[in-house]
Tab-separated table of C-alpha atoms in Angstrom:
chain	number	residue	atom	x	y	z
N	63	MET	CA	-15.449	33.831	-2.293
N	64	ARG	CA	-16.396	29.824	-2.606
N	65	THR	CA	-19.419	28.830	-4.543
N	66	GLY	CA	-22.139	26.661	-3.484
N	67	THR	CA	-20.809	23.900	-6.043
N	68	SER	CA	-17.270	23.920	-4.515
N	69	GLN	CA	-18.628	23.663	-0.721
N	70	ARG	CA	-20.711	20.770	-2.216
N	71	ASP	CA	-17.601	19.205	-3.662
N	72	ASP	CA	-15.685	19.680	-0.302
N	73	GLN	CA	-18.529	18.036	1.809
N	74	ARG	CA	-18.593	15.288	-0.718
N	75	THR	CA	-14.704	14.777	-0.570
N	76	THR	CA	-15.141	15.151	3.539
N	77	ALA	CA	-17.930	12.492	3.550
N	78	GLN	CA	-15.615	10.001	1.033
N	79	GLN	CA	-12.779	10.459	3.347
N	80	ARG	CA	-14.705	9.675	6.461
N	81	ARG	CA	-16.664	6.534	4.821
N	82	LYS	CA	-13.197	5.174	4.200
N	83	GLU	CA	-11.927	5.578	7.625
N	84	LEU	CA	-15.199	3.740	8.984
N	85	LEU	CA	-14.399	1.300	6.646
N	86	GLU	CA	-10.828	0.766	7.541
N	87	ALA	CA	-11.923	0.690	11.438
N	88	ALA	CA	-14.519	-2.145	10.269
N	89	ASP	CA	-11.428	-4.003	8.832
N	90	ARG	CA	-9.580	-4.137	11.845
N	91	VAL	CA	-12.518	-5.398	13.787
N	92	VAL	CA	-13.499	-7.963	11.016
N	93	LEU	CA	-9.541	-8.957	11.167
N	94	ARG	CA	-9.857	-9.767	14.989
N	95	ASP	CA	-13.336	-10.870	15.359
N	96	GLY	CA	-14.314	-12.416	12.142
N	97	PRO	CA	-18.044	-13.604	11.595
N	98	GLU	CA	-18.770	-12.216	15.219
N	99	ALA	CA	-17.907	-8.624	14.333
N	100	SER	CA	-20.796	-6.409	15.457
N	101	MET	CA	-21.725	-2.758	15.037
N	102	ASN	CA	-21.050	-2.041	18.307
N	103	ALA	CA	-17.447	-2.887	18.336
N	104	ILE	CA	-16.917	-1.211	14.991
N	105	ALA	CA	-18.382	2.039	16.285
N	106	ALA	CA	-16.132	1.698	19.349
N	107	GLU	CA	-13.059	1.151	17.210
N	108	ALA	CA	-13.968	4.186	14.922
N	109	GLY	CA	-14.467	6.487	18.013
N	110	ILE	CA	-18.030	7.371	17.433
N	111	THR	CA	-21.531	6.089	18.295
N	112	LYS	CA	-23.545	3.453	16.469
N	113	PRO	CA	-26.436	5.966	15.041
N	114	ILE	CA	-23.469	7.816	13.450
N	115	LEU	CA	-22.312	4.597	11.836
N	116	TYR	CA	-25.772	3.879	10.697
N	117	ARG	CA	-25.981	7.701	9.331
N	118	HIS	CA	-22.863	6.948	6.543
N	119	PHE	CA	-24.022	3.074	5.739
N	120	GLY	CA	-27.878	2.841	6.136
N	121	ASP	CA	-27.812	-0.376	8.168
N	122	LYS	CA	-25.770	-3.361	8.993
N	123	GLY	CA	-26.477	-4.874	5.526
N	124	GLY	CA	-25.421	-1.318	4.205
N	125	LEU	CA	-21.917	-1.568	5.974
N	126	TYR	CA	-21.753	-5.164	5.083
N	127	ARG	CA	-22.100	-4.645	1.372
N	128	ALA	CA	-19.681	-1.885	1.221
N	129	LEU	CA	-17.134	-4.058	3.205
N	130	ALA	CA	-17.767	-6.877	0.580
N	131	LYS	CA	-17.230	-4.524	-2.279
N	132	ARG	CA	-13.939	-3.419	-0.789
N	133	HIS	CA	-12.737	-6.843	-0.353
N	134	THR	CA	-14.033	-8.154	-3.970
N	135	ASP	CA	-12.697	-5.271	-5.617
N	136	ALA	CA	-9.058	-6.109	-3.849
N	137	LEU	CA	-9.329	-9.655	-4.839
N	138	LEU	CA	-10.531	-9.116	-8.699
N	139	ALA	CA	-7.657	-6.739	-9.269
N	140	SER	CA	-5.206	-9.500	-7.653
N	141	LEU	CA	-6.893	-12.310	-10.044
N	142	ARG	CA	-6.538	-10.029	-13.170
N	143	ALA	CA	-2.668	-9.381	-12.510
N	144	ALA	CA	-2.136	-12.993	-12.090
N	145	LEU	CA	-3.845	-13.353	-15.556
N	146	ASP	CA	-1.918	-10.484	-16.914
N	147	ALA	CA	1.547	-11.615	-15.440
N	148	PRO	CA	3.905	-13.131	-17.912
N	149	ALA	CA	3.742	-16.766	-17.448
N	150	GLU	CA	5.788	-19.839	-19.295
N	151	ASP	CA	2.464	-21.316	-20.575
N	152	ARG	CA	-1.090	-21.299	-19.976
N	153	ARG	CA	-0.996	-24.014	-17.483
N	154	HIS	CA	1.192	-21.770	-15.404
N	155	ARG	CA	-1.004	-18.834	-15.792
N	156	VAL	CA	-4.076	-20.769	-14.440
N	157	GLU	CA	-1.937	-21.995	-11.448
N	158	ALA	CA	-0.843	-18.565	-10.548
N	159	THR	CA	-4.527	-17.572	-10.710
N	160	LEU	CA	-5.676	-20.239	-8.523
N	161	ASP	CA	-2.884	-19.890	-6.130
N	162	THR	CA	-3.671	-15.770	-5.907
N	163	TYR	CA	-7.457	-16.702	-4.600
N	164	LEU	CA	-6.213	-19.079	-2.240
N	165	ALA	CA	-3.179	-17.067	-0.678
N	166	ALA	CA	-5.719	-14.224	-0.437
N	167	ILE	CA	-8.273	-16.555	1.735
N	168	GLU	CA	-4.977	-17.521	3.724
N	169	ALA	CA	-3.639	-14.582	4.636
N	170	ARG	CA	-7.126	-13.059	5.909
N	171	PRO	CA	-8.770	-16.051	6.937
N	172	GLN	CA	-11.227	-14.002	9.355
N	173	VAL	CA	-12.134	-11.708	6.328
N	174	TYR	CA	-12.983	-14.615	4.357
N	175	ARG	CA	-15.135	-16.355	7.278
N	176	PHE	CA	-16.784	-12.785	7.721
N	177	LEU	CA	-18.073	-12.758	4.071
N	178	MET	CA	-18.635	-16.162	3.398
N	179	HIS	CA	-19.531	-18.010	6.697
N	180	PRO	CA	-22.842	-17.057	9.005
N	181	ALA	CA	-22.069	-16.215	12.661
N	182	ASP	CA	-23.141	-18.107	15.542
N	183	HIS	CA	-26.224	-15.975	16.476
N	184	GLY	CA	-26.192	-17.487	19.601
N	185	GLN	CA	-23.356	-15.984	20.833
N	186	GLN	CA	-24.227	-12.431	20.287
N	187	GLU	CA	-27.428	-10.157	20.302
N	188	PRO	CA	-29.503	-10.075	17.428
N	189	GLU	CA	-29.506	-6.012	16.803
N	190	GLN	CA	-25.428	-6.300	16.983
N	191	GLY	CA	-25.070	-9.166	14.541
N	192	PHE	CA	-24.072	-8.866	10.754
N	193	ASP	CA	-26.397	-11.218	8.936
N	194	VAL	CA	-22.797	-12.359	7.409
N	195	GLY	CA	-22.202	-15.319	5.287
N	196	HIS	CA	-25.947	-15.156	3.910
N	197	HIS	CA	-24.687	-12.717	1.240
N	198	SER	CA	-22.013	-14.820	-0.164
N	199	ALA	CA	-23.713	-15.857	-3.197
N	200	PRO	CA	-23.756	-12.343	-5.034
N	201	LEU	CA	-20.032	-11.960	-4.322
N	202	LEU	CA	-19.202	-15.317	-5.770
N	203	ARG	CA	-21.670	-14.475	-9.131
N	204	ARG	CA	-19.498	-11.225	-9.431
N	205	LEU	CA	-16.247	-13.286	-9.426
N	206	GLY	CA	-17.916	-15.729	-11.895
N	207	GLU	CA	-19.621	-12.939	-14.510
N	208	GLU	CA	-15.911	-11.419	-14.135
N	209	LEU	CA	-13.808	-14.420	-14.923
N	210	ALA	CA	-16.591	-15.294	-17.719
N	211	MET	CA	-15.753	-12.143	-19.378
N	212	VAL	CA	-11.830	-12.795	-19.204
N	213	ILE	CA	-12.554	-16.211	-20.685
N	214	ALA	CA	-14.688	-14.904	-23.502
N	215	GLU	CA	-12.274	-12.317	-24.471
N	216	ARG	CA	-9.179	-14.452	-24.508
N	217	LEU	CA	-10.255	-17.738	-25.852
N	218	ASP	CA	-11.812	-18.927	-28.845
N	219	LEU	CA	-14.475	-21.232	-28.107
N	220	GLY	CA	-16.394	-21.574	-30.992
N	221	SER	CA	-20.029	-21.670	-31.417
N	222	GLY	CA	-21.765	-20.679	-28.380
N	223	GLY	CA	-18.219	-19.667	-26.826
N	224	ASP	CA	-20.328	-17.135	-24.545
N	225	GLU	CA	-22.433	-19.474	-23.137
N	226	VAL	CA	-19.178	-22.039	-22.507
N	227	ALA	CA	-17.387	-19.048	-20.990
N	228	ARG	CA	-20.045	-18.485	-18.402
N	229	VAL	CA	-20.286	-22.067	-17.269
N	230	TRP	CA	-16.497	-22.149	-16.878
N	231	GLY	CA	-16.186	-18.958	-15.254
N	232	HIS	CA	-18.934	-19.552	-12.631
N	233	GLY	CA	-17.783	-23.284	-12.370
N	234	ILE	CA	-14.191	-22.573	-11.794
N	235	VAL	CA	-15.171	-19.884	-8.898
N	236	GLY	CA	-17.334	-22.631	-7.444
N	237	MET	CA	-14.481	-25.000	-7.646
N	238	MET	CA	-12.387	-22.589	-6.021
N	239	HIS	CA	-14.493	-21.440	-3.370
N	240	ALA	CA	-15.594	-24.864	-2.296
N	241	ALA	CA	-12.079	-26.528	-2.396
N	242	GLY	CA	-10.613	-23.345	-0.607
N	243	ASP	CA	-13.418	-23.393	1.856
N	244	TRP	CA	-12.455	-27.043	2.864
N	245	TRP	CA	-8.865	-26.503	2.685
N	246	LEU	CA	-8.891	-23.338	4.781
N	247	ARG	CA	-10.483	-25.414	7.418
N	248	ASP	CA	-9.106	-28.822	7.261
N	249	ARG	CA	-5.396	-27.925	5.783
N	250	PRO	CA	-5.212	-31.474	4.158
N	251	CYS	CA	-2.257	-30.688	2.118
N	252	GLU	CA	0.135	-27.659	1.166
N	253	ARG	CA	-1.382	-24.718	-0.826
N	254	GLY	CA	0.847	-25.614	-4.044
N	255	GLN	CA	-0.039	-29.111	-3.892
N	256	LEU	CA	-4.225	-27.960	-4.059
N	257	VAL	CA	-3.211	-25.809	-6.590
N	258	HIS	CA	-1.484	-28.553	-8.771
N	259	HIS	CA	-4.591	-30.866	-8.167
N	260	LEU	CA	-7.221	-28.149	-9.172
N	261	THR	CA	-5.128	-27.451	-12.106
N	262	ASP	CA	-5.311	-31.066	-13.304
N	263	LEU	CA	-9.221	-31.032	-12.896
N	264	LEU	CA	-9.385	-28.143	-14.948
N	265	TRP	CA	-7.106	-29.281	-17.629
N	266	GLY	CA	-9.330	-30.797	-20.069
N	267	ARG	CA	-10.719	-28.695	-22.871
N	268	LEU	CA	-9.079	-25.572	-21.346
N	269	SER	CA	-5.476	-26.842	-22.264
N	270	LEU	CA	-7.203	-27.061	-26.171
N	271	ALA	CA	-8.662	-24.050	-26.956
N	272	ASP	CA	-6.815	-21.541	-29.091
N	273	ASP	CA	-6.217	-18.016	-27.677
N	274	ARG	CA	-8.260	-15.194	-29.811
N	275	VAL	CA	-6.129	-13.464	-32.450
N	276	GLY	CA	-5.323	-10.359	-31.155
N	277	ALA	CA	-5.992	-10.926	-27.571
N	278	PRO	CA	-3.940	-11.080	-24.351
N	279	GLY	CA	-3.004	-14.970	-23.652
N	280	PHE	CA	-5.253	-16.839	-21.277
């Protein structure tokens, strides 16, 4: 005989699986429509009504935040893998990390635009549209804090090193975002060339700092 606890566990597992399926349906719509993705389109893709979609995520903002977390988690995992991968030297590791970010936004430009660029609400019903792009600052702050932690853990920056690490973390993310946004729109050069130029820009004190003793290399 099943206990109340096991039944609740089953219900929780079922709800989590359903939420995952709905996020995957939302992803398909975002890949197709970018910033113009709507709750109506996502509900139709999932084969449900919009009220059921709201039941799982609360509102448009809840679904947007869930999608943002999903993609930010994946991007952070890729960036950490690039930082941890064997490299000839620190410059090559920096180049690999910058390239990982740019490759991610190049591979899924509609997802990037959905997360970072406001839609033209003049082309869609207000109740259908997401408040996209206006939530980009928290995503960038999260990336900046994560990179700051990696820098602080791996580089010996001396007195005030934690402050320097946070400035560098947020500064690098801001640079990647601004340069990547411009590059994705205008394509003024090959991705590898952009990576090279950005690494040149970063290379000052970063090239001179020592690794922390016993820490993974940066």
